[in-house]
Short mmCIF file of N, CA and C and ligand atoms in Angstrom, two decimals:
data_model
loop_
_atom_site.label_atom_id
_atom_site.label_comp_id
_atom_site.label_asym_id
_atom_site.label_seq_id
_atom_site.Cartn_x
_atom_site.Cartn_y
_atom_site.Cartn_z
N MET C 17 0.81 -1.21 0.00
CA MET C 17 0.00 0.00 0.00
C MET C 17 0.85 1.26 0.00
N VAL C 18 2.16 1.08 0.09
CA VAL C 18 3.03 2.24 0.23
C VAL C 18 3.41 2.83 -1.13
N LYS C 19 3.22 4.12 -1.32
CA LYS C 19 3.53 4.75 -2.61
C LYS C 19 4.91 5.42 -2.64
N GLU C 20 5.21 6.17 -1.60
CA GLU C 20 6.46 6.92 -1.67
C GLU C 20 7.00 7.24 -0.28
N ALA C 21 8.27 7.53 -0.24
CA ALA C 21 8.92 7.92 1.01
C ALA C 21 9.92 9.02 0.70
N PRO C 22 9.46 10.28 0.60
CA PRO C 22 10.32 11.35 0.09
C PRO C 22 11.64 11.51 0.84
N ALA C 23 11.64 11.38 2.18
CA ALA C 23 12.84 11.71 2.94
C ALA C 23 13.94 10.68 2.69
N THR C 24 13.57 9.44 2.63
CA THR C 24 14.55 8.37 2.44
C THR C 24 13.78 7.14 1.98
N SER C 25 14.46 6.11 1.51
CA SER C 25 13.69 4.98 0.98
C SER C 25 13.26 4.03 2.08
N LEU C 26 12.18 3.31 1.81
CA LEU C 26 11.60 2.40 2.79
C LEU C 26 12.36 1.08 2.83
N THR C 27 12.66 0.62 4.03
CA THR C 27 13.28 -0.69 4.18
C THR C 27 12.17 -1.73 4.39
N ALA C 28 12.55 -3.01 4.34
CA ALA C 28 11.58 -4.07 4.62
C ALA C 28 11.07 -3.92 6.05
N GLY C 29 11.95 -3.51 6.96
CA GLY C 29 11.55 -3.30 8.35
C GLY C 29 10.53 -2.18 8.49
N ASP C 30 10.71 -1.12 7.70
CA ASP C 30 9.73 -0.02 7.71
C ASP C 30 8.36 -0.53 7.28
N ARG C 31 8.36 -1.35 6.23
CA ARG C 31 7.08 -1.88 5.71
C ARG C 31 6.40 -2.76 6.75
N ARG C 32 7.21 -3.53 7.47
CA ARG C 32 6.62 -4.39 8.52
C ARG C 32 5.98 -3.52 9.61
N LEU C 33 6.66 -2.44 9.95
CA LEU C 33 6.11 -1.55 10.99
C LEU C 33 4.83 -0.89 10.51
N ILE C 34 4.82 -0.45 9.27
CA ILE C 34 3.60 0.19 8.72
C ILE C 34 2.45 -0.82 8.71
N ASP C 35 2.73 -2.03 8.30
CA ASP C 35 1.68 -3.06 8.28
C ASP C 35 1.14 -3.33 9.68
N ALA C 36 2.05 -3.37 10.67
CA ALA C 36 1.62 -3.62 12.06
C ALA C 36 0.79 -2.44 12.57
N ALA C 37 1.18 -1.23 12.18
CA ALA C 37 0.41 -0.04 12.60
C ALA C 37 -0.98 -0.05 11.95
N LEU C 38 -1.01 -0.45 10.70
CA LEU C 38 -2.29 -0.51 9.98
C LEU C 38 -3.23 -1.53 10.63
N ALA C 39 -2.68 -2.66 11.02
CA ALA C 39 -3.50 -3.69 11.68
C ALA C 39 -3.98 -3.20 13.04
N ALA C 40 -3.11 -2.52 13.78
CA ALA C 40 -3.49 -2.02 15.11
C ALA C 40 -4.57 -0.95 15.01
N ARG C 41 -4.54 -0.19 13.92
CA ARG C 41 -5.55 0.87 13.72
C ARG C 41 -6.97 0.29 13.77
N GLU C 42 -7.10 -0.94 13.34
CA GLU C 42 -8.42 -1.59 13.36
C GLU C 42 -8.96 -1.74 14.78
N HIS C 43 -8.06 -1.72 15.77
CA HIS C 43 -8.49 -1.87 17.17
C HIS C 43 -8.79 -0.53 17.84
N ALA C 44 -8.64 0.57 17.10
CA ALA C 44 -8.86 1.90 17.69
C ALA C 44 -10.25 1.98 18.32
N HIS C 45 -10.29 2.63 19.47
CA HIS C 45 -11.57 2.89 20.14
C HIS C 45 -11.75 4.40 20.11
N ALA C 46 -12.45 4.88 19.07
CA ALA C 46 -12.57 6.32 18.86
C ALA C 46 -14.02 6.72 18.65
N PRO C 47 -14.88 6.46 19.68
CA PRO C 47 -16.30 6.74 19.51
C PRO C 47 -16.60 8.24 19.40
N TRP C 48 -15.68 9.09 19.86
CA TRP C 48 -15.94 10.53 19.85
C TRP C 48 -15.40 11.20 18.61
N SER C 49 -14.14 11.01 18.31
CA SER C 49 -13.56 11.67 17.13
C SER C 49 -13.84 10.88 15.85
N ARG C 50 -14.05 9.58 15.96
CA ARG C 50 -14.16 8.70 14.78
C ARG C 50 -12.88 8.73 13.96
N PHE C 51 -11.79 9.16 14.57
CA PHE C 51 -10.50 9.26 13.88
C PHE C 51 -9.61 8.13 14.39
N LYS C 52 -9.46 7.10 13.57
CA LYS C 52 -8.72 5.91 14.02
C LYS C 52 -7.23 6.04 13.66
N VAL C 53 -6.39 5.74 14.65
CA VAL C 53 -4.94 5.84 14.45
C VAL C 53 -4.30 4.52 14.89
N GLY C 54 -3.29 4.10 14.15
CA GLY C 54 -2.51 2.92 14.54
C GLY C 54 -1.04 3.29 14.62
N ALA C 55 -0.33 2.59 15.49
CA ALA C 55 1.11 2.82 15.62
C ALA C 55 1.80 1.49 15.88
N ALA C 56 3.07 1.44 15.54
CA ALA C 56 3.87 0.24 15.85
C ALA C 56 5.30 0.69 16.10
N ALA C 57 5.85 0.19 17.22
CA ALA C 57 7.19 0.61 17.65
C ALA C 57 8.11 -0.60 17.66
N ARG C 58 9.35 -0.39 17.21
CA ARG C 58 10.34 -1.48 17.25
C ARG C 58 11.25 -1.30 18.45
N PHE C 59 11.15 -2.23 19.39
CA PHE C 59 12.04 -2.26 20.56
C PHE C 59 12.96 -3.46 20.38
N GLY C 60 14.23 -3.22 20.13
CA GLY C 60 15.12 -4.33 19.81
C GLY C 60 14.59 -5.03 18.57
N LYS C 61 14.36 -6.34 18.68
CA LYS C 61 13.84 -7.08 17.52
C LYS C 61 12.32 -7.23 17.56
N ARG C 62 11.71 -6.70 18.61
CA ARG C 62 10.27 -6.89 18.78
C ARG C 62 9.48 -5.68 18.29
N ILE C 63 8.27 -5.94 17.79
CA ILE C 63 7.37 -4.88 17.37
C ILE C 63 6.19 -4.85 18.34
N VAL C 64 5.90 -3.67 18.87
CA VAL C 64 4.76 -3.51 19.78
C VAL C 64 3.81 -2.49 19.15
N ALA C 65 2.53 -2.88 19.04
CA ALA C 65 1.56 -2.04 18.34
C ALA C 65 0.65 -1.32 19.33
N GLY C 66 0.01 -0.27 18.85
CA GLY C 66 -0.94 0.47 19.68
C GLY C 66 -1.98 1.18 18.82
N CYS C 67 -3.08 1.54 19.45
CA CYS C 67 -4.13 2.29 18.77
C CYS C 67 -4.59 3.41 19.69
N ASN C 68 -5.33 4.37 19.15
CA ASN C 68 -5.87 5.41 20.04
C ASN C 68 -7.10 4.89 20.77
N ILE C 69 -7.27 5.39 22.00
CA ILE C 69 -8.34 4.93 22.89
C ILE C 69 -8.98 6.15 23.51
N GLU C 70 -10.29 6.32 23.28
CA GLU C 70 -10.99 7.52 23.78
C GLU C 70 -12.01 7.15 24.85
N PHE C 71 -12.27 8.13 25.74
CA PHE C 71 -13.22 7.95 26.84
C PHE C 71 -14.18 9.12 26.90
N ASP C 72 -15.28 8.96 27.64
CA ASP C 72 -16.27 10.03 27.76
C ASP C 72 -15.64 11.29 28.35
N VAL C 73 -14.69 11.10 29.26
CA VAL C 73 -13.91 12.25 29.74
C VAL C 73 -12.75 12.41 28.75
N TYR C 74 -12.88 13.36 27.85
CA TYR C 74 -12.02 13.41 26.67
C TYR C 74 -10.53 13.43 26.99
N GLY C 75 -10.17 14.09 28.10
CA GLY C 75 -8.76 14.23 28.46
C GLY C 75 -8.08 12.92 28.79
N LEU C 76 -8.85 11.87 28.95
CA LEU C 76 -8.26 10.56 29.26
C LEU C 76 -7.82 9.80 28.01
N THR C 77 -8.09 10.41 26.87
CA THR C 77 -7.72 9.78 25.60
C THR C 77 -6.24 9.44 25.55
N ASN C 78 -5.92 8.30 24.99
CA ASN C 78 -4.52 7.94 24.78
C ASN C 78 -4.26 7.75 23.28
N CYS C 79 -3.24 8.42 22.79
CA CYS C 79 -2.90 8.33 21.37
C CYS C 79 -2.28 6.96 21.05
N ALA C 80 -2.32 6.61 19.78
CA ALA C 80 -1.80 5.31 19.34
C ALA C 80 -0.31 5.16 19.64
N GLU C 81 0.45 6.22 19.44
CA GLU C 81 1.91 6.13 19.65
C GLU C 81 2.22 5.82 21.11
N ARG C 82 1.54 6.53 22.02
CA ARG C 82 1.81 6.29 23.44
C ARG C 82 1.25 4.94 23.88
N THR C 83 0.15 4.50 23.30
CA THR C 83 -0.35 3.16 23.63
C THR C 83 0.71 2.11 23.29
N ALA C 84 1.33 2.25 22.12
CA ALA C 84 2.36 1.28 21.71
C ALA C 84 3.53 1.31 22.69
N ILE C 85 4.00 2.50 23.01
CA ILE C 85 5.18 2.61 23.89
C ILE C 85 4.85 2.14 25.30
N PHE C 86 3.69 2.52 25.82
CA PHE C 86 3.31 2.09 27.18
C PHE C 86 3.14 0.57 27.22
N SER C 87 2.62 0.00 26.14
CA SER C 87 2.45 -1.46 26.09
C SER C 87 3.81 -2.16 26.14
N ALA C 88 4.81 -1.54 25.51
CA ALA C 88 6.16 -2.13 25.54
C ALA C 88 6.69 -2.13 26.97
N PHE C 89 6.44 -1.05 27.71
CA PHE C 89 6.86 -1.03 29.12
C PHE C 89 6.15 -2.15 29.87
N ALA C 90 4.85 -2.26 29.67
CA ALA C 90 4.06 -3.25 30.41
C ALA C 90 4.51 -4.66 30.09
N ALA C 91 4.97 -4.87 28.86
CA ALA C 91 5.41 -6.22 28.45
C ALA C 91 6.87 -6.48 28.79
N GLY C 92 7.52 -5.50 29.41
CA GLY C 92 8.93 -5.69 29.78
C GLY C 92 9.88 -5.58 28.60
N LEU C 93 9.43 -4.96 27.50
CA LEU C 93 10.27 -4.88 26.30
C LEU C 93 10.97 -3.54 26.16
N ALA C 94 10.64 -2.58 27.03
CA ALA C 94 11.15 -1.22 26.82
C ALA C 94 12.60 -1.05 27.25
N ARG C 95 13.22 -2.12 27.79
CA ARG C 95 14.66 -2.02 28.08
C ARG C 95 15.47 -2.19 26.80
N GLN C 96 14.84 -2.77 25.78
CA GLN C 96 15.48 -2.85 24.47
C GLN C 96 15.42 -1.47 23.83
N PRO C 97 16.38 -1.12 22.97
CA PRO C 97 16.35 0.22 22.36
C PRO C 97 15.15 0.41 21.42
N LEU C 98 14.50 1.53 21.56
CA LEU C 98 13.44 1.91 20.62
C LEU C 98 14.12 2.56 19.42
N THR C 99 14.03 1.91 18.25
CA THR C 99 14.78 2.41 17.09
C THR C 99 13.88 2.98 16.00
N ALA C 100 12.61 2.58 15.98
CA ALA C 100 11.71 3.09 14.93
C ALA C 100 10.27 3.00 15.41
N ILE C 101 9.46 3.93 14.92
CA ILE C 101 8.02 3.88 15.22
C ILE C 101 7.26 4.36 13.99
N ALA C 102 6.19 3.66 13.66
CA ALA C 102 5.34 4.04 12.53
C ALA C 102 3.97 4.46 13.06
N VAL C 103 3.37 5.43 12.40
CA VAL C 103 2.02 5.87 12.77
C VAL C 103 1.22 6.07 11.49
N ILE C 104 -0.05 5.66 11.54
CA ILE C 104 -0.87 5.72 10.32
C ILE C 104 -2.29 6.14 10.66
N ALA C 105 -2.87 6.96 9.80
CA ALA C 105 -4.27 7.39 9.97
C ALA C 105 -4.82 7.76 8.59
N ASP C 106 -6.11 8.02 8.53
CA ASP C 106 -6.75 8.38 7.27
C ASP C 106 -6.69 9.89 7.10
N THR C 107 -5.53 10.37 6.66
CA THR C 107 -5.29 11.81 6.53
C THR C 107 -4.82 12.11 5.11
N PRO C 108 -5.01 13.34 4.64
CA PRO C 108 -4.57 13.67 3.27
C PRO C 108 -3.06 13.56 3.11
N GLU C 109 -2.33 13.92 4.15
CA GLU C 109 -0.87 13.80 4.18
C GLU C 109 -0.53 12.79 5.29
N PRO C 110 0.69 12.23 5.26
CA PRO C 110 1.07 11.32 6.37
C PRO C 110 0.82 11.98 7.72
N VAL C 111 0.23 11.24 8.64
CA VAL C 111 -0.20 11.81 9.92
C VAL C 111 1.00 12.20 10.79
N CYS C 112 0.84 13.28 11.56
CA CYS C 112 1.92 13.79 12.43
C CYS C 112 1.57 13.55 13.89
N PRO C 113 2.52 13.07 14.69
CA PRO C 113 2.25 12.85 16.13
C PRO C 113 2.00 14.15 16.88
N CYS C 114 1.18 14.07 17.91
CA CYS C 114 0.90 15.26 18.74
C CYS C 114 2.11 15.56 19.63
N GLY C 115 2.07 16.69 20.31
CA GLY C 115 3.20 17.12 21.13
C GLY C 115 3.50 16.17 22.29
N ALA C 116 2.45 15.67 22.94
CA ALA C 116 2.66 14.75 24.07
C ALA C 116 3.38 13.49 23.60
N CYS C 117 2.94 12.94 22.48
CA CYS C 117 3.58 11.73 21.95
C CYS C 117 5.02 12.01 21.55
N ARG C 118 5.27 13.20 20.99
CA ARG C 118 6.64 13.54 20.59
C ARG C 118 7.57 13.52 21.80
N GLN C 119 7.11 14.05 22.92
CA GLN C 119 7.95 14.06 24.13
C GLN C 119 8.27 12.63 24.57
N VAL C 120 7.24 11.78 24.60
CA VAL C 120 7.44 10.39 25.03
C VAL C 120 8.37 9.65 24.06
N MET C 121 8.14 9.87 22.77
CA MET C 121 8.96 9.22 21.76
C MET C 121 10.42 9.65 21.88
N LEU C 122 10.64 10.93 22.09
CA LEU C 122 12.01 11.43 22.23
C LEU C 122 12.69 10.85 23.46
N GLU C 123 11.95 10.82 24.57
CA GLU C 123 12.56 10.30 25.81
C GLU C 123 12.90 8.82 25.70
N CYS C 124 12.09 8.09 24.94
CA CYS C 124 12.31 6.64 24.84
C CYS C 124 13.25 6.27 23.70
N GLY C 125 13.23 7.04 22.61
CA GLY C 125 14.01 6.64 21.44
C GLY C 125 15.19 7.54 21.11
N GLY C 126 15.25 8.70 21.75
CA GLY C 126 16.35 9.62 21.46
C GLY C 126 16.15 10.37 20.15
N ALA C 127 17.08 11.25 19.88
CA ALA C 127 16.96 12.15 18.71
C ALA C 127 17.11 11.42 17.38
N ASP C 128 17.75 10.24 17.41
CA ASP C 128 17.96 9.48 16.16
C ASP C 128 16.77 8.60 15.80
N LEU C 129 15.78 8.54 16.66
CA LEU C 129 14.64 7.64 16.42
C LEU C 129 14.07 7.86 15.00
N ARG C 130 13.85 6.74 14.31
CA ARG C 130 13.28 6.79 12.95
C ARG C 130 11.76 6.84 13.10
N VAL C 131 11.15 7.89 12.58
CA VAL C 131 9.70 8.06 12.71
C VAL C 131 9.08 7.98 11.32
N ILE C 132 8.21 6.99 11.16
CA ILE C 132 7.62 6.70 9.86
C ILE C 132 6.17 7.17 9.87
N LEU C 133 5.89 8.22 9.14
CA LEU C 133 4.56 8.83 9.11
C LEU C 133 3.85 8.32 7.86
N ALA C 134 2.61 7.84 8.02
CA ALA C 134 1.93 7.24 6.87
C ALA C 134 0.46 7.59 6.86
N ASN C 135 -0.17 7.39 5.71
CA ASN C 135 -1.63 7.50 5.64
C ASN C 135 -2.19 6.33 4.84
N LEU C 136 -3.51 6.27 4.75
CA LEU C 136 -4.14 5.11 4.10
C LEU C 136 -3.99 5.14 2.59
N ARG C 137 -3.58 6.31 2.06
CA ARG C 137 -3.38 6.40 0.60
C ARG C 137 -2.05 5.82 0.16
N GLY C 138 -1.23 5.45 1.14
CA GLY C 138 0.08 4.90 0.79
C GLY C 138 1.19 5.92 0.79
N ASP C 139 0.90 7.15 1.21
CA ASP C 139 1.98 8.14 1.31
C ASP C 139 2.76 7.87 2.59
N VAL C 140 4.07 7.98 2.49
CA VAL C 140 4.94 7.75 3.65
C VAL C 140 5.99 8.84 3.71
N HIS C 141 6.22 9.33 4.92
CA HIS C 141 7.28 10.31 5.11
C HIS C 141 8.11 9.85 6.30
N ILE C 142 9.41 9.81 6.11
CA ILE C 142 10.27 9.34 7.19
C ILE C 142 11.12 10.49 7.71
N VAL C 143 11.07 10.68 9.02
CA VAL C 143 11.84 11.75 9.64
C VAL C 143 12.60 11.19 10.85
N GLN C 144 13.51 11.98 11.35
CA GLN C 144 14.17 11.63 12.61
C GLN C 144 13.49 12.41 13.73
N MET C 145 13.56 11.83 14.92
CA MET C 145 12.90 12.47 16.07
C MET C 145 13.39 13.90 16.28
N ARG C 146 14.68 14.15 16.01
CA ARG C 146 15.22 15.49 16.23
C ARG C 146 14.49 16.53 15.38
N ASP C 147 13.92 16.10 14.24
CA ASP C 147 13.19 17.03 13.37
C ASP C 147 11.81 17.35 13.94
N LEU C 148 11.25 16.42 14.71
CA LEU C 148 9.88 16.59 15.22
C LEU C 148 9.83 17.37 16.53
N LEU C 149 10.93 17.31 17.32
CA LEU C 149 10.89 17.99 18.62
C LEU C 149 12.26 18.59 18.96
N PRO C 150 12.63 19.64 18.24
CA PRO C 150 13.90 20.28 18.59
C PRO C 150 13.77 21.01 19.93
N GLY C 151 14.83 21.03 20.68
CA GLY C 151 14.84 21.79 21.94
C GLY C 151 13.92 21.21 22.99
N ALA C 152 13.76 19.87 23.01
CA ALA C 152 12.82 19.24 23.94
C ALA C 152 13.23 19.42 25.40
N PHE C 153 12.25 19.45 26.27
CA PHE C 153 12.49 19.49 27.71
C PHE C 153 13.09 18.17 28.18
N ARG C 154 14.12 18.22 28.99
CA ARG C 154 14.64 17.05 29.69
C ARG C 154 14.97 17.48 31.12
N LEU C 155 14.72 16.61 32.06
CA LEU C 155 15.03 16.93 33.46
C LEU C 155 16.53 17.15 33.64
N ASP C 156 17.30 16.28 32.98
CA ASP C 156 18.75 16.38 33.08
C ASP C 156 19.30 16.78 31.71
N PRO C 157 19.82 18.00 31.55
CA PRO C 157 20.28 18.46 30.24
C PRO C 157 21.34 17.56 29.64
N ARG C 158 22.05 16.76 30.47
CA ARG C 158 23.07 15.84 29.93
C ARG C 158 22.44 14.74 29.09
N THR C 159 21.13 14.52 29.29
CA THR C 159 20.46 13.45 28.55
C THR C 159 19.84 13.97 27.25
N GLN C 160 20.03 15.21 26.92
CA GLN C 160 19.43 15.80 25.72
C GLN C 160 19.66 14.92 24.49
N GLY C 161 18.56 14.52 23.87
CA GLY C 161 18.69 13.76 22.63
C GLY C 161 19.16 12.33 22.80
N LYS C 162 19.24 11.84 24.02
CA LYS C 162 19.73 10.47 24.21
C LYS C 162 18.60 9.54 24.62
N SER C 163 18.68 8.31 24.17
CA SER C 163 17.67 7.33 24.58
C SER C 163 18.05 6.79 25.96
N PRO C 164 17.11 6.16 26.69
CA PRO C 164 17.37 5.73 28.06
C PRO C 164 18.58 4.81 28.20
N SER C 165 18.81 3.89 27.24
CA SER C 165 19.94 2.97 27.39
C SER C 165 21.26 3.73 27.31
N ARG C 166 21.36 4.66 26.35
CA ARG C 166 22.58 5.45 26.22
C ARG C 166 22.75 6.36 27.43
N ARG C 167 21.59 6.80 27.98
CA ARG C 167 21.63 7.70 29.12
C ARG C 167 22.27 7.01 30.33
N SER C 168 21.82 5.76 30.61
CA SER C 168 22.38 5.10 31.78
C SER C 168 23.85 4.78 31.53
N ALA C 169 24.23 4.52 30.27
CA ALA C 169 25.64 4.25 29.98
C ALA C 169 26.47 5.49 30.29
N SER C 170 25.97 6.68 29.92
CA SER C 170 26.79 7.86 30.17
C SER C 170 26.77 8.22 31.66
N HIS C 171 25.69 7.89 32.38
CA HIS C 171 25.70 8.12 33.83
C HIS C 171 26.75 7.26 34.50
N LYS C 172 26.80 5.99 34.05
CA LYS C 172 27.78 5.07 34.63
C LYS C 172 29.21 5.59 34.38
N ALA C 173 29.38 6.20 33.21
CA ALA C 173 30.71 6.69 32.87
C ALA C 173 30.99 8.02 33.58
N GLY C 174 30.03 8.50 34.35
CA GLY C 174 30.23 9.71 35.15
C GLY C 174 30.11 11.00 34.37
N ARG C 175 29.52 10.93 33.15
CA ARG C 175 29.34 12.14 32.36
C ARG C 175 28.02 12.82 32.62
N1 THU U 220 -4.37 10.76 17.89
C1 THU U 220 -3.44 9.77 17.91
O1 THU U 220 -3.74 8.63 18.27
N2 THU U 220 -2.18 10.07 17.52
C2 THU U 220 -1.77 11.28 17.08
O2 THU U 220 -0.60 11.47 16.78
C3 THU U 220 -2.73 12.38 16.98
C4 THU U 220 -4.08 12.12 17.53
C5 THU U 220 -5.73 10.44 18.28
C6 THU U 220 -6.18 10.99 19.61
C7 THU U 220 -7.68 11.03 19.43
O3 THU U 220 -8.21 9.74 19.77
C8 THU U 220 -7.88 11.23 17.95
O4 THU U 220 -6.64 10.95 17.34
C9 THU U 220 -8.29 12.63 17.57
O5 THU U 220 -7.48 13.57 18.14
#
């Protein structure tokens, strides 16, 4: 279903992530917005999928990207490096993650995280996390742009 990837070319792994995100989108619970989103994140060799979930109290909504990442934590997979995440929705252009998801994605995957934005028409745009959230907030400025595994490595090294 993929037509193009202007930023860089699609790998077989990218296609697997997009397919997993597309399948997860079918599980979206979006009775209020009717806007279904799917996401799939690669932690090490594993793929963890997520969908958006809405509630009558709208602020409790969870986006597809965060559902995928939180599910990886719950499954004990988030100690593996998060290297790529795909997100897909029925949008005219490849869908863009919201600000809350960008913060979570940056903290978990670092500035190099491969972010695959897609839509149902087969358009794909691939960006790096640093392009989506420059100047992100971090509690410890030494961790700027670093994923959690690299962060603990540099703490151990006393940097
Ligand atoms: N949504 C996502 O799941 N991911 C995004 O990146 C943007 C928005 C969801 C939240 C809500 O259920 C619906 O889309 C409309 O905002």
